[in-house]
Short mmCIF file of C-alpha atoms in Angstrom, two decimals:
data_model
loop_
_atom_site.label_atom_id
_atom_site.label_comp_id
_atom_site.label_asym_id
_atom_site.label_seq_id
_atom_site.Cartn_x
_atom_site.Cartn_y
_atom_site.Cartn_z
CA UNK A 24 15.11 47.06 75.84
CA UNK A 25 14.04 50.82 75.94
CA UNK A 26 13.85 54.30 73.58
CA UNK A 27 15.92 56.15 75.53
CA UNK A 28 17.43 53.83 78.30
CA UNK A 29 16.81 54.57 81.91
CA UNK A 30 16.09 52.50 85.22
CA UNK A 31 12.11 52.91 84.91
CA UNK A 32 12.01 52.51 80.82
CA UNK A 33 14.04 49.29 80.18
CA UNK A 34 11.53 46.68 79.81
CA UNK A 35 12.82 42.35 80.33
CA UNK A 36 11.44 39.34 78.92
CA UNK A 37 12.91 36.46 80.34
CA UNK A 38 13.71 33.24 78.28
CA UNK A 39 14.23 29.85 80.38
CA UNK A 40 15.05 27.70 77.51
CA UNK A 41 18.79 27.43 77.23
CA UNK A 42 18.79 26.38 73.32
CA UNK A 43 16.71 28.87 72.20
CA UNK A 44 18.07 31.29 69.67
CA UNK A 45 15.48 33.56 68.77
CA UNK A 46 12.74 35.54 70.37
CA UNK A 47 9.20 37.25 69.15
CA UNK A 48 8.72 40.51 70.83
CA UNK A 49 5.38 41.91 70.59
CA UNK A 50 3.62 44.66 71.46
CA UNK A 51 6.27 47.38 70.51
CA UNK A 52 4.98 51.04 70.03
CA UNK A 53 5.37 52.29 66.41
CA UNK A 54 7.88 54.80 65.29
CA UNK A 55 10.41 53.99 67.74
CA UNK A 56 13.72 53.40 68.21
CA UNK A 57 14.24 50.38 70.39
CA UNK A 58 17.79 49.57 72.10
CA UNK A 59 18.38 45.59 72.77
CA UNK A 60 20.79 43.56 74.24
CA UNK A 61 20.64 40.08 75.61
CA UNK A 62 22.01 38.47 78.93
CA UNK A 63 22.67 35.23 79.63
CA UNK A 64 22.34 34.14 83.87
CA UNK A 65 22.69 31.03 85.66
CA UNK A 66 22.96 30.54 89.83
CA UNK A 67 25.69 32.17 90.31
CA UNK A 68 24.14 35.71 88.37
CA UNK A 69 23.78 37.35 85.30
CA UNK A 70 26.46 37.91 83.03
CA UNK A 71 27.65 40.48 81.35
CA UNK A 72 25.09 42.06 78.30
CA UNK A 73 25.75 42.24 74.54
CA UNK A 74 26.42 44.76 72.70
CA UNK A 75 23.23 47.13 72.03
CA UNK A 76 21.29 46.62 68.50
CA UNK A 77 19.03 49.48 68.09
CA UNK A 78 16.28 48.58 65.80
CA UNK A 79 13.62 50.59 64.44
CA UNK A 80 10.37 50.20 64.82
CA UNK A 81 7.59 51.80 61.95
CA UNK A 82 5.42 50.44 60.04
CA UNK A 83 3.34 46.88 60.21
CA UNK A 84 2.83 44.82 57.02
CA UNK A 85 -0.33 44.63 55.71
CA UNK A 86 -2.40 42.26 57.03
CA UNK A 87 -5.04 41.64 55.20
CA UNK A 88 -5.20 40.45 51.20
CA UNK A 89 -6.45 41.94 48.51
CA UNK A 90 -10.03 41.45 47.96
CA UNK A 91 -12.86 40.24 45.33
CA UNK A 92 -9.71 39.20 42.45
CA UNK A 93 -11.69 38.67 39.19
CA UNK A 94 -9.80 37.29 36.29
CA UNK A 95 -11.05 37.81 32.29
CA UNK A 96 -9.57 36.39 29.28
CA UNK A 97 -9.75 39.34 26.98
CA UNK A 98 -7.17 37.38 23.99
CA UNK A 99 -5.37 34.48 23.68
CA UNK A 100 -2.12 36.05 25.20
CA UNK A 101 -4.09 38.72 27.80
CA UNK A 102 -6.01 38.30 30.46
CA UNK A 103 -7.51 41.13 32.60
CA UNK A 104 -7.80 41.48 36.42
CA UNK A 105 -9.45 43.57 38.72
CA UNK A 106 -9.69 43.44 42.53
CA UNK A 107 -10.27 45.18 45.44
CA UNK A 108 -7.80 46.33 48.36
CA UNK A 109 -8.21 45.37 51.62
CA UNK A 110 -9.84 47.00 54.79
CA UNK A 111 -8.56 49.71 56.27
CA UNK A 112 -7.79 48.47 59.42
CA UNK A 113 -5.89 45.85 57.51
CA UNK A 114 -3.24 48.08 55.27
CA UNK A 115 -1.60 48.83 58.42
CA UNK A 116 -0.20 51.99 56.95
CA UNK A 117 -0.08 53.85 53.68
CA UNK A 118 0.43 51.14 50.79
CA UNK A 119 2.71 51.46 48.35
CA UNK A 120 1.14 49.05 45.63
CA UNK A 121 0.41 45.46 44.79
CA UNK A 122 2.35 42.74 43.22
CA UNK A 123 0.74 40.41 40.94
CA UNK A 124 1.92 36.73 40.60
CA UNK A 125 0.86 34.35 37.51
CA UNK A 126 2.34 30.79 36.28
CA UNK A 127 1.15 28.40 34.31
CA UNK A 128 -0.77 25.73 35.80
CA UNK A 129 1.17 22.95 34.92
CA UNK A 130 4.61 24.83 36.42
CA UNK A 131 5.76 24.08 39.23
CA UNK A 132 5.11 26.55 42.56
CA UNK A 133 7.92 28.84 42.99
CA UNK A 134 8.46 29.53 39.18
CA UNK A 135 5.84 32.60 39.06
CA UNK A 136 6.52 35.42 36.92
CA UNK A 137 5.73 38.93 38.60
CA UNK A 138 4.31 42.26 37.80
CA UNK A 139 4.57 45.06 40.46
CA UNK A 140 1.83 47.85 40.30
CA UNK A 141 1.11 51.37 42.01
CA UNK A 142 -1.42 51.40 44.95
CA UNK A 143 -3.79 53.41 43.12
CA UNK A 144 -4.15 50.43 40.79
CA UNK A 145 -7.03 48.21 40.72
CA UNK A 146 -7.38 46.92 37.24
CA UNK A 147 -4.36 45.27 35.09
CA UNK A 148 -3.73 43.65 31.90
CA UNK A 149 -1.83 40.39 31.92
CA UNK A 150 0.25 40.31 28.63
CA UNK A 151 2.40 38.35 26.38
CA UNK A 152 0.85 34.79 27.70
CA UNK A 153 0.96 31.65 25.92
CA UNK A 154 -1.96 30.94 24.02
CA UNK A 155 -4.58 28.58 25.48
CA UNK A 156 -3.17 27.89 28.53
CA UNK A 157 -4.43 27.83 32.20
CA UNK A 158 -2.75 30.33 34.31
CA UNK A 159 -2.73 30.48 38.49
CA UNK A 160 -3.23 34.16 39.71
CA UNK A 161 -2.46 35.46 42.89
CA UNK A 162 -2.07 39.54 44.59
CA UNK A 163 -1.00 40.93 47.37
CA UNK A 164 -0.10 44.10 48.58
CA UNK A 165 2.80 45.91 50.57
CA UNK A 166 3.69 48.51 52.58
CA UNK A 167 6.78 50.09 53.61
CA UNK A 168 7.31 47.57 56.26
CA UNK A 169 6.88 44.49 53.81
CA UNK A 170 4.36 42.30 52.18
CA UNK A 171 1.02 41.07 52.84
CA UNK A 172 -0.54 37.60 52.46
CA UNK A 173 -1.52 36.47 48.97
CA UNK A 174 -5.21 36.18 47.91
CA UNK A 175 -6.81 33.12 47.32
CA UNK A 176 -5.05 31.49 43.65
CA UNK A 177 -7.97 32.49 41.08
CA UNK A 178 -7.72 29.66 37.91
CA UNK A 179 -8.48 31.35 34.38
CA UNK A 180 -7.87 30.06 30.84
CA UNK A 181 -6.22 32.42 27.84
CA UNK A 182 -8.72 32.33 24.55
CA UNK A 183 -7.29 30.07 21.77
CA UNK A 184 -5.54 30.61 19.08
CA UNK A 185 -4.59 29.03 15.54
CA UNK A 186 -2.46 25.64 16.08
CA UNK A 187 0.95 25.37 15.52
CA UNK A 188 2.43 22.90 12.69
CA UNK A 189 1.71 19.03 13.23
CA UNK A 190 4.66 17.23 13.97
CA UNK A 191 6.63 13.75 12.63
CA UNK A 192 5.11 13.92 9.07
CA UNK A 193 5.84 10.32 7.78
CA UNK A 194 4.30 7.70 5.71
CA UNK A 195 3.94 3.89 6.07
CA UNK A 196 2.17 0.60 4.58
CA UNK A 197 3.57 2.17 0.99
CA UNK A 198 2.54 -0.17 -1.44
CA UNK A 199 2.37 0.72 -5.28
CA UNK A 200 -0.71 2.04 -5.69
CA UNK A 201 -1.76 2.95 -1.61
CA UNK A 202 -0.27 4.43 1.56
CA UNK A 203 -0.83 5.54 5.55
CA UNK A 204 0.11 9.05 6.50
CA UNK A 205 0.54 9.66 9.72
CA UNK A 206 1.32 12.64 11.74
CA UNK A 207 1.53 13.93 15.68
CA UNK A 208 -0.63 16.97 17.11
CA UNK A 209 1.30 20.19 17.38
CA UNK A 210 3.17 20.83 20.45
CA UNK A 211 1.47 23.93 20.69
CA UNK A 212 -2.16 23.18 19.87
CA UNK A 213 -3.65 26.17 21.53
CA UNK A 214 -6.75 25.44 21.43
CA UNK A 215 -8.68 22.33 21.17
CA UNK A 216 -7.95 20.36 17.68
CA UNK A 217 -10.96 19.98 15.78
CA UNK A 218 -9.94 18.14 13.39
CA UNK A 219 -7.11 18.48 10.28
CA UNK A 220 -7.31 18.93 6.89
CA UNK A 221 -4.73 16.70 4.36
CA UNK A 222 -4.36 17.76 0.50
CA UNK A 223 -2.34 16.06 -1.80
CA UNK A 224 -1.00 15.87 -5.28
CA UNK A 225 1.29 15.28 -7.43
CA UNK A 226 4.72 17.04 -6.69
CA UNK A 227 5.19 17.20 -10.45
CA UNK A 228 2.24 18.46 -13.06
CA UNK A 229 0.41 15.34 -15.20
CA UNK A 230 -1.98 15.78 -17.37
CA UNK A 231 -3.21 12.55 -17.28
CA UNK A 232 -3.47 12.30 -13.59
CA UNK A 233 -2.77 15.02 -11.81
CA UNK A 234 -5.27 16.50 -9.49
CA UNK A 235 -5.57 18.39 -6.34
CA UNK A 236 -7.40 16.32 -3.36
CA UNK A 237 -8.80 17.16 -0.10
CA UNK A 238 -9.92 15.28 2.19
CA UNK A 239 -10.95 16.81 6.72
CA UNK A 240 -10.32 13.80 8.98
CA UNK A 241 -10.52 14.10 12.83
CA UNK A 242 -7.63 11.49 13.48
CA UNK A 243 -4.10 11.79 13.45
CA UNK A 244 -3.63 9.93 10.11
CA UNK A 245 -4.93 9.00 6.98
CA UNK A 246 -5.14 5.96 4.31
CA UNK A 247 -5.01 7.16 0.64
CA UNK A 248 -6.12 5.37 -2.11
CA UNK A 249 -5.94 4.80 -5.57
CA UNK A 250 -2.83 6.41 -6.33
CA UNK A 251 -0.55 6.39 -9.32
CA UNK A 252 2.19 3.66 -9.08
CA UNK A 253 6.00 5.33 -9.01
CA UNK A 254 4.37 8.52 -8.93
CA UNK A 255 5.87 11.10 -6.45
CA UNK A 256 3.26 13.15 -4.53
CA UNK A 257 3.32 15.77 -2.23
CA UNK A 258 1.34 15.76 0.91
CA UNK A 259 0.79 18.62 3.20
CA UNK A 260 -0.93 18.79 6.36
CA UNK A 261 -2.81 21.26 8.67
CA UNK A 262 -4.59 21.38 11.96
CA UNK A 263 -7.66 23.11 13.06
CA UNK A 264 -8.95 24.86 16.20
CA UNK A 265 -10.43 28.01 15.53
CA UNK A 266 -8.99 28.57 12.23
CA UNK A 267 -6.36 25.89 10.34
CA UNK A 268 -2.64 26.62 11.37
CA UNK A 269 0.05 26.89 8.73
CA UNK A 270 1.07 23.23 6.92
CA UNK A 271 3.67 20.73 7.17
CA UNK A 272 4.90 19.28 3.73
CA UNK A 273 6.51 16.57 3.07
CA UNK A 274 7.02 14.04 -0.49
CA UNK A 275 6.54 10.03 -0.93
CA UNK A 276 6.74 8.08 -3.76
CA UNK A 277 4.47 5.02 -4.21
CA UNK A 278 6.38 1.78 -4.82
CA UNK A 279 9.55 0.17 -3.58
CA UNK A 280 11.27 2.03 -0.71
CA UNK A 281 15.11 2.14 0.60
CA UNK A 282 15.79 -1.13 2.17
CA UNK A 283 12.58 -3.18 0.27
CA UNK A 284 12.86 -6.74 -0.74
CA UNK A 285 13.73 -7.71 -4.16
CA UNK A 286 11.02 -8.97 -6.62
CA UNK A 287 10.20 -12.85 -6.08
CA UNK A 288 11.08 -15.13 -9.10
CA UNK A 289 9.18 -17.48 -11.28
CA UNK A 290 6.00 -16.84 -10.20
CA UNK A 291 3.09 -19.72 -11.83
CA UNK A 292 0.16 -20.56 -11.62
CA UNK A 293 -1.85 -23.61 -11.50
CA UNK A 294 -5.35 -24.15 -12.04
CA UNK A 295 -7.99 -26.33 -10.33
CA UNK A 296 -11.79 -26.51 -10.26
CA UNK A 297 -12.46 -24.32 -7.22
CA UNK A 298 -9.37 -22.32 -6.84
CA UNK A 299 -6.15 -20.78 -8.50
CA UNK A 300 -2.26 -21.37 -6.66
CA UNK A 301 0.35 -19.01 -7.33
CA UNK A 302 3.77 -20.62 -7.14
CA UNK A 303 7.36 -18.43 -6.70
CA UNK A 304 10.89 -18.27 -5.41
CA UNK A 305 11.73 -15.54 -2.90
CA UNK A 306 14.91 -13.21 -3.65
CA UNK A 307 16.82 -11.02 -1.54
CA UNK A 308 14.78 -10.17 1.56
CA UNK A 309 15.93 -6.71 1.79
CA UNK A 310 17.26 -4.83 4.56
CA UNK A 311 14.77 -6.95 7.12
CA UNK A 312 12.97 -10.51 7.08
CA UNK A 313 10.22 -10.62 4.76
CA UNK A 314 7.07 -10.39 6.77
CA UNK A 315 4.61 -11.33 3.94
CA UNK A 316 2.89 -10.83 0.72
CA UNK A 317 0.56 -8.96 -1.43
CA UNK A 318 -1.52 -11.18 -3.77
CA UNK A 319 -3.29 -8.78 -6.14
CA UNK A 320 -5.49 -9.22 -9.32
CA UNK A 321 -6.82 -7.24 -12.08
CA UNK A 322 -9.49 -7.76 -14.86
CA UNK A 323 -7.62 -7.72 -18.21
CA UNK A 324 -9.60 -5.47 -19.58
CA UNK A 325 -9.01 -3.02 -16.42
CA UNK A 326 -5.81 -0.73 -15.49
CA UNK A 327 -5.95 -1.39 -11.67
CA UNK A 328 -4.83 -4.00 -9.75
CA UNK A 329 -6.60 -5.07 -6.28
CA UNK A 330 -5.65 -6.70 -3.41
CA UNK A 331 -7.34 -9.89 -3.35
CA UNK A 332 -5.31 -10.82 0.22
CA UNK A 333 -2.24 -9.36 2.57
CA UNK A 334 -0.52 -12.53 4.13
CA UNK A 335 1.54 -11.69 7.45
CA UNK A 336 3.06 -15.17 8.32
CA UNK A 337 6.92 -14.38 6.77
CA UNK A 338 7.77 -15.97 3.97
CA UNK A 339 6.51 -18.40 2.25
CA UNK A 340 6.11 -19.61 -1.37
CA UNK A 341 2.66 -20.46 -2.74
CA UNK A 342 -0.33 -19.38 -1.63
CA UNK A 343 -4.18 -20.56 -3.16
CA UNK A 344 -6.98 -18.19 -4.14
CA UNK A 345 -10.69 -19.20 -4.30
CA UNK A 346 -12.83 -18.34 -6.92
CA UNK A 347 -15.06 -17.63 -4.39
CA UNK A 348 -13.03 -13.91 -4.07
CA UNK A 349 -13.25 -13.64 -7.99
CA UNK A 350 -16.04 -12.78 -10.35
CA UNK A 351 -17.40 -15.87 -12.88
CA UNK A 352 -16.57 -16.32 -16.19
CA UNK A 353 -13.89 -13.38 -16.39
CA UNK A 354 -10.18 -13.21 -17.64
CA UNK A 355 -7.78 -12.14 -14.58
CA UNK A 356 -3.86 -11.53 -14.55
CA UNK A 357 -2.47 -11.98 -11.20
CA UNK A 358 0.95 -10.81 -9.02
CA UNK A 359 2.81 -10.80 -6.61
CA UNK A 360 4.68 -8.15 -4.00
CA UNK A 361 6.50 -9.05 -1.36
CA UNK A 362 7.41 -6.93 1.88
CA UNK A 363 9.31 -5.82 5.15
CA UNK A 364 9.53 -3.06 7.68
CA UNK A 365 10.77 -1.05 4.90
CA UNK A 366 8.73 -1.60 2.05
CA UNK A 367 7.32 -3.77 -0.94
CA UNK A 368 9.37 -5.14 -3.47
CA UNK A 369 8.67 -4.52 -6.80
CA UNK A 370 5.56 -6.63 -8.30
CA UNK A 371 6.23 -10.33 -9.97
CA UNK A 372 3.65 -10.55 -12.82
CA UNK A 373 2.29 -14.04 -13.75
CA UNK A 374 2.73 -14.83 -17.49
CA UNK A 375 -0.26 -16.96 -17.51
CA UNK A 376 -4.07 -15.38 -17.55
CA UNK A 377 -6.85 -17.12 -15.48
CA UNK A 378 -10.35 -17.18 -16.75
CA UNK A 379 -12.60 -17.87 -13.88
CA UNK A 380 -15.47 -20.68 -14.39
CA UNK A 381 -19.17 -19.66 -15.08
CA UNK A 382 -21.70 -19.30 -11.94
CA UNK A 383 -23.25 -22.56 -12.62
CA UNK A 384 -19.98 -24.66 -12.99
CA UNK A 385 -18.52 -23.10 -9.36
CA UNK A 386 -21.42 -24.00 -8.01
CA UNK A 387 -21.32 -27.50 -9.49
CA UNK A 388 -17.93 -27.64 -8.95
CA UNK A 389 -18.29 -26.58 -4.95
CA UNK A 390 -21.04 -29.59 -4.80
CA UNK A 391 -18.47 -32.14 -5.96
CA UNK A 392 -15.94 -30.67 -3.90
CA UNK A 393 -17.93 -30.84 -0.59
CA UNK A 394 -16.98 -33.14 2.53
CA UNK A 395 -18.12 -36.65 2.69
CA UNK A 396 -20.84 -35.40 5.16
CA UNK A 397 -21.96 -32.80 2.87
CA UNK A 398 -22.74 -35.08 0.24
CA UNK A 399 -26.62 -35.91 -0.23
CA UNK A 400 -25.72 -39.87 -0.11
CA UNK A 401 -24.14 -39.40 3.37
CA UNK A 402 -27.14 -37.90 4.69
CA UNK A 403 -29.44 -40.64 3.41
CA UNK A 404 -27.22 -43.19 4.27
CA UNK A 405 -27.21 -41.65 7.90
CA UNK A 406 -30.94 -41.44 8.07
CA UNK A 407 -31.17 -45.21 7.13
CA UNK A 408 -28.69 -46.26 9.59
CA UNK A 409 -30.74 -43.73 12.37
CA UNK A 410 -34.08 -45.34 11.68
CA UNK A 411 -32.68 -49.04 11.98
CA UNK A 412 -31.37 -48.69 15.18
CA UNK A 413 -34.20 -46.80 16.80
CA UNK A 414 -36.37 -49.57 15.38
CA UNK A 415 -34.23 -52.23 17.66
CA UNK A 416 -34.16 -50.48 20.49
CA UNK A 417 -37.65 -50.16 20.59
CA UNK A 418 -37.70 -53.84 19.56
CA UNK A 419 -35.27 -55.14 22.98
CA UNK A 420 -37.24 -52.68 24.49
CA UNK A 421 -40.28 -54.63 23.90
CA UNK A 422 -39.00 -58.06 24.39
CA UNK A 423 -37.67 -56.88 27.48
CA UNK A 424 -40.91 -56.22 28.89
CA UNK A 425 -42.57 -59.29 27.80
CA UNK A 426 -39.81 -61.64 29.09
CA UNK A 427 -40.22 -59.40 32.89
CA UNK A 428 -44.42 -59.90 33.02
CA UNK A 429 -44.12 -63.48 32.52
CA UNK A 430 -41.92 -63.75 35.36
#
């Protein structure tokens, strides 16, 4: 190994390791023009060398990084940097600039996108980043001879942004007059979600009902109520981070749905002192099993049916309503909707009307329907039976004693 070969100027380094492959040499002079060869030797001698590889020797990389990297999020796609560049004695030459790697945090290592800047450069502008999103920074610089370590990774956050559109706009528990909308966050939320804003209204003008409604909820669905029955609406949706995003729409109309069970048949009622039972035949159970029914009411004097109970133990084909869950002395119609993973059939009104018994009477009426051990002769009776008996204990008790002194 020499510049300019001679006897005095070639220079060995021996190597007794007869796998080895590779060697480090160190301590080279810069700027030179080194001739190698290698020779192999055993007992017997040295054989003969290689052919010469002259190499060149200039330059060192950089050895030091780049120092005091400060990162600022100056939008929600830029984020500015500004460092420092290493000592002196650390360039190890004249530097010809810096390269600047980001990814997102949640990439994996290896996928970094790269930006490639002149040495006189200290300050840069990250651009075109997603919005919202944590980003790993790293620089380093580079000579002619190659590159220098990376910096330290320096963490930083682009600004949000508006959201992007919720996702999966659907509907469910559709009954006639009542539904659940229910949605997923967007994909791109950028930004913490707030909270989102649902409006709804008819998808075709009413004048007797239509209206405009609003309503900020900070959950990923909603339950509407008091809706028109076999009225189609249109619901729209939008979330909210700094500012509301642009809105999903989407239409549903209240009432039976594709695949709903038919309407059940002959549906009676029959009377008793406490309670009303509504009697029926089940039809065609739809595209699924019929999980259960909707018993609902209404005043006859009133336009709106309630839902006095939701039964969810399949089918079934009377069911018995207290007049407990009713209001005294007033005229009620009742019906009946049955449903599956699809929908609700459509409702089975009950010829018959119901007037519910005065205050006084259900309350006479629940005293003569008590238990046995409700009942005030019961608890007399009990009382009477209690006292007797304590009485002869106390009586053996006593002749007990008696007979056990006189022995």
């Amino acid at each position: 190994m020499s510049d300019i070969p001679t006897a005095f100027s070639v220079q060995h380094k021996e190597l007794r390791d007869i796998l080895a492959r590779e060697i480090v040499l160190q301590e080279l002079e810069r700027d030179t023009n080194y001739e190698i060869v290698v020779v192999s030797f055993n007992a017997q001698g040295e054989s003969p060398s290689s052919a010469p590889l002259t190499v060149y020797v200039g330059e060192a990389v950089p050895t030091g990084q780049p120092r005091n990297v400060k990162t600022q999020p100056i939008s929600s796609t830029e984020i500015k940097l500004s460092w420092e560049p290493p000592d002196e004695e650390e360039k190890n030459g004249e530097l010809l600039g810096y390269k600047i790697f980001y990814r997102n945090e949640n990439d994996p290592e290896g996928s970094e996108d790269t930006e490639v800047v002149g040495a006189t450069t200290t300050v840069y502008e990250l651009l075109y980043l997603e919005m919202y999103t944590r980003y790993v920074i790293t620089i380093l610089c580079f000579n002619p001879a190659g590159d220098g370590p990376k910096s330290l990774p320096v963490y930083t956050r682009t600004l949000p942004d508006l959201p992007g559109p919720v996702a999966n706009l659907s509907f469910t528990d559709i009954t006639m007059n009542s539904l659940k909308v229910v949605w997923d966050a967007p994909a791109r939320p950028n930004g913490e979600i707030l909270g989102y804003i649902v409006t709804y209204e008819t998808a075709r003008p009413d004048e007797n009902f239509s209206k405009q409604v609003k309503q900020k909820v900070t959950t990923p669905y909603l339950l509407v109520m008091s809706l028109e029955e076999e009225v189609t609406y249109e619901f729209s949706v939008r979330a909210q981070t700094i500012d509301y995003g642009p809105e999903v729409r989407a239409n549903v109309t209240t009432g039976p749905q594709q695949g709903s069970p038919a309407r059940p048949k002959d549906l009676t009622l029959t009377k008793t002192v406490s309670s009303v039972t509504l009697h029926w035949r089940n039809s065609h159970s739809g595209k699924g099993y019929i999980l259960g029914y909707y018993i609902e009411a209404k005043k006859t004097d009133s336009d709106k049916w309630s839902v006095l109970m939701k039964t969810e133990t399949g089918e079934i084909e009377e069911y018995t309503v207290s007049y407990q869950n009713l209001l005294p002395s007033t005229q009620y119609e009742f019906r009946l909707i049955a449903y599956n993973r699809y929908g609700i059939s459509y409702p089975a009104v009950a010829n018959e009307k119901i007037v519910t018994p005065s205050k006084r009477f259900l309350e006479y009426g629940y005293l003569q329907q008590r238990p046995f051990y409700h009942q005030t002769w019961f608890m007399v009776t009990l009382a009477a039976v209690s006292v007797v008996l304590i009485i002869i204990v106390i009586a053996a008790l006593c002749v007990k004693s008696k007979t056990y002194k006189y022995k």
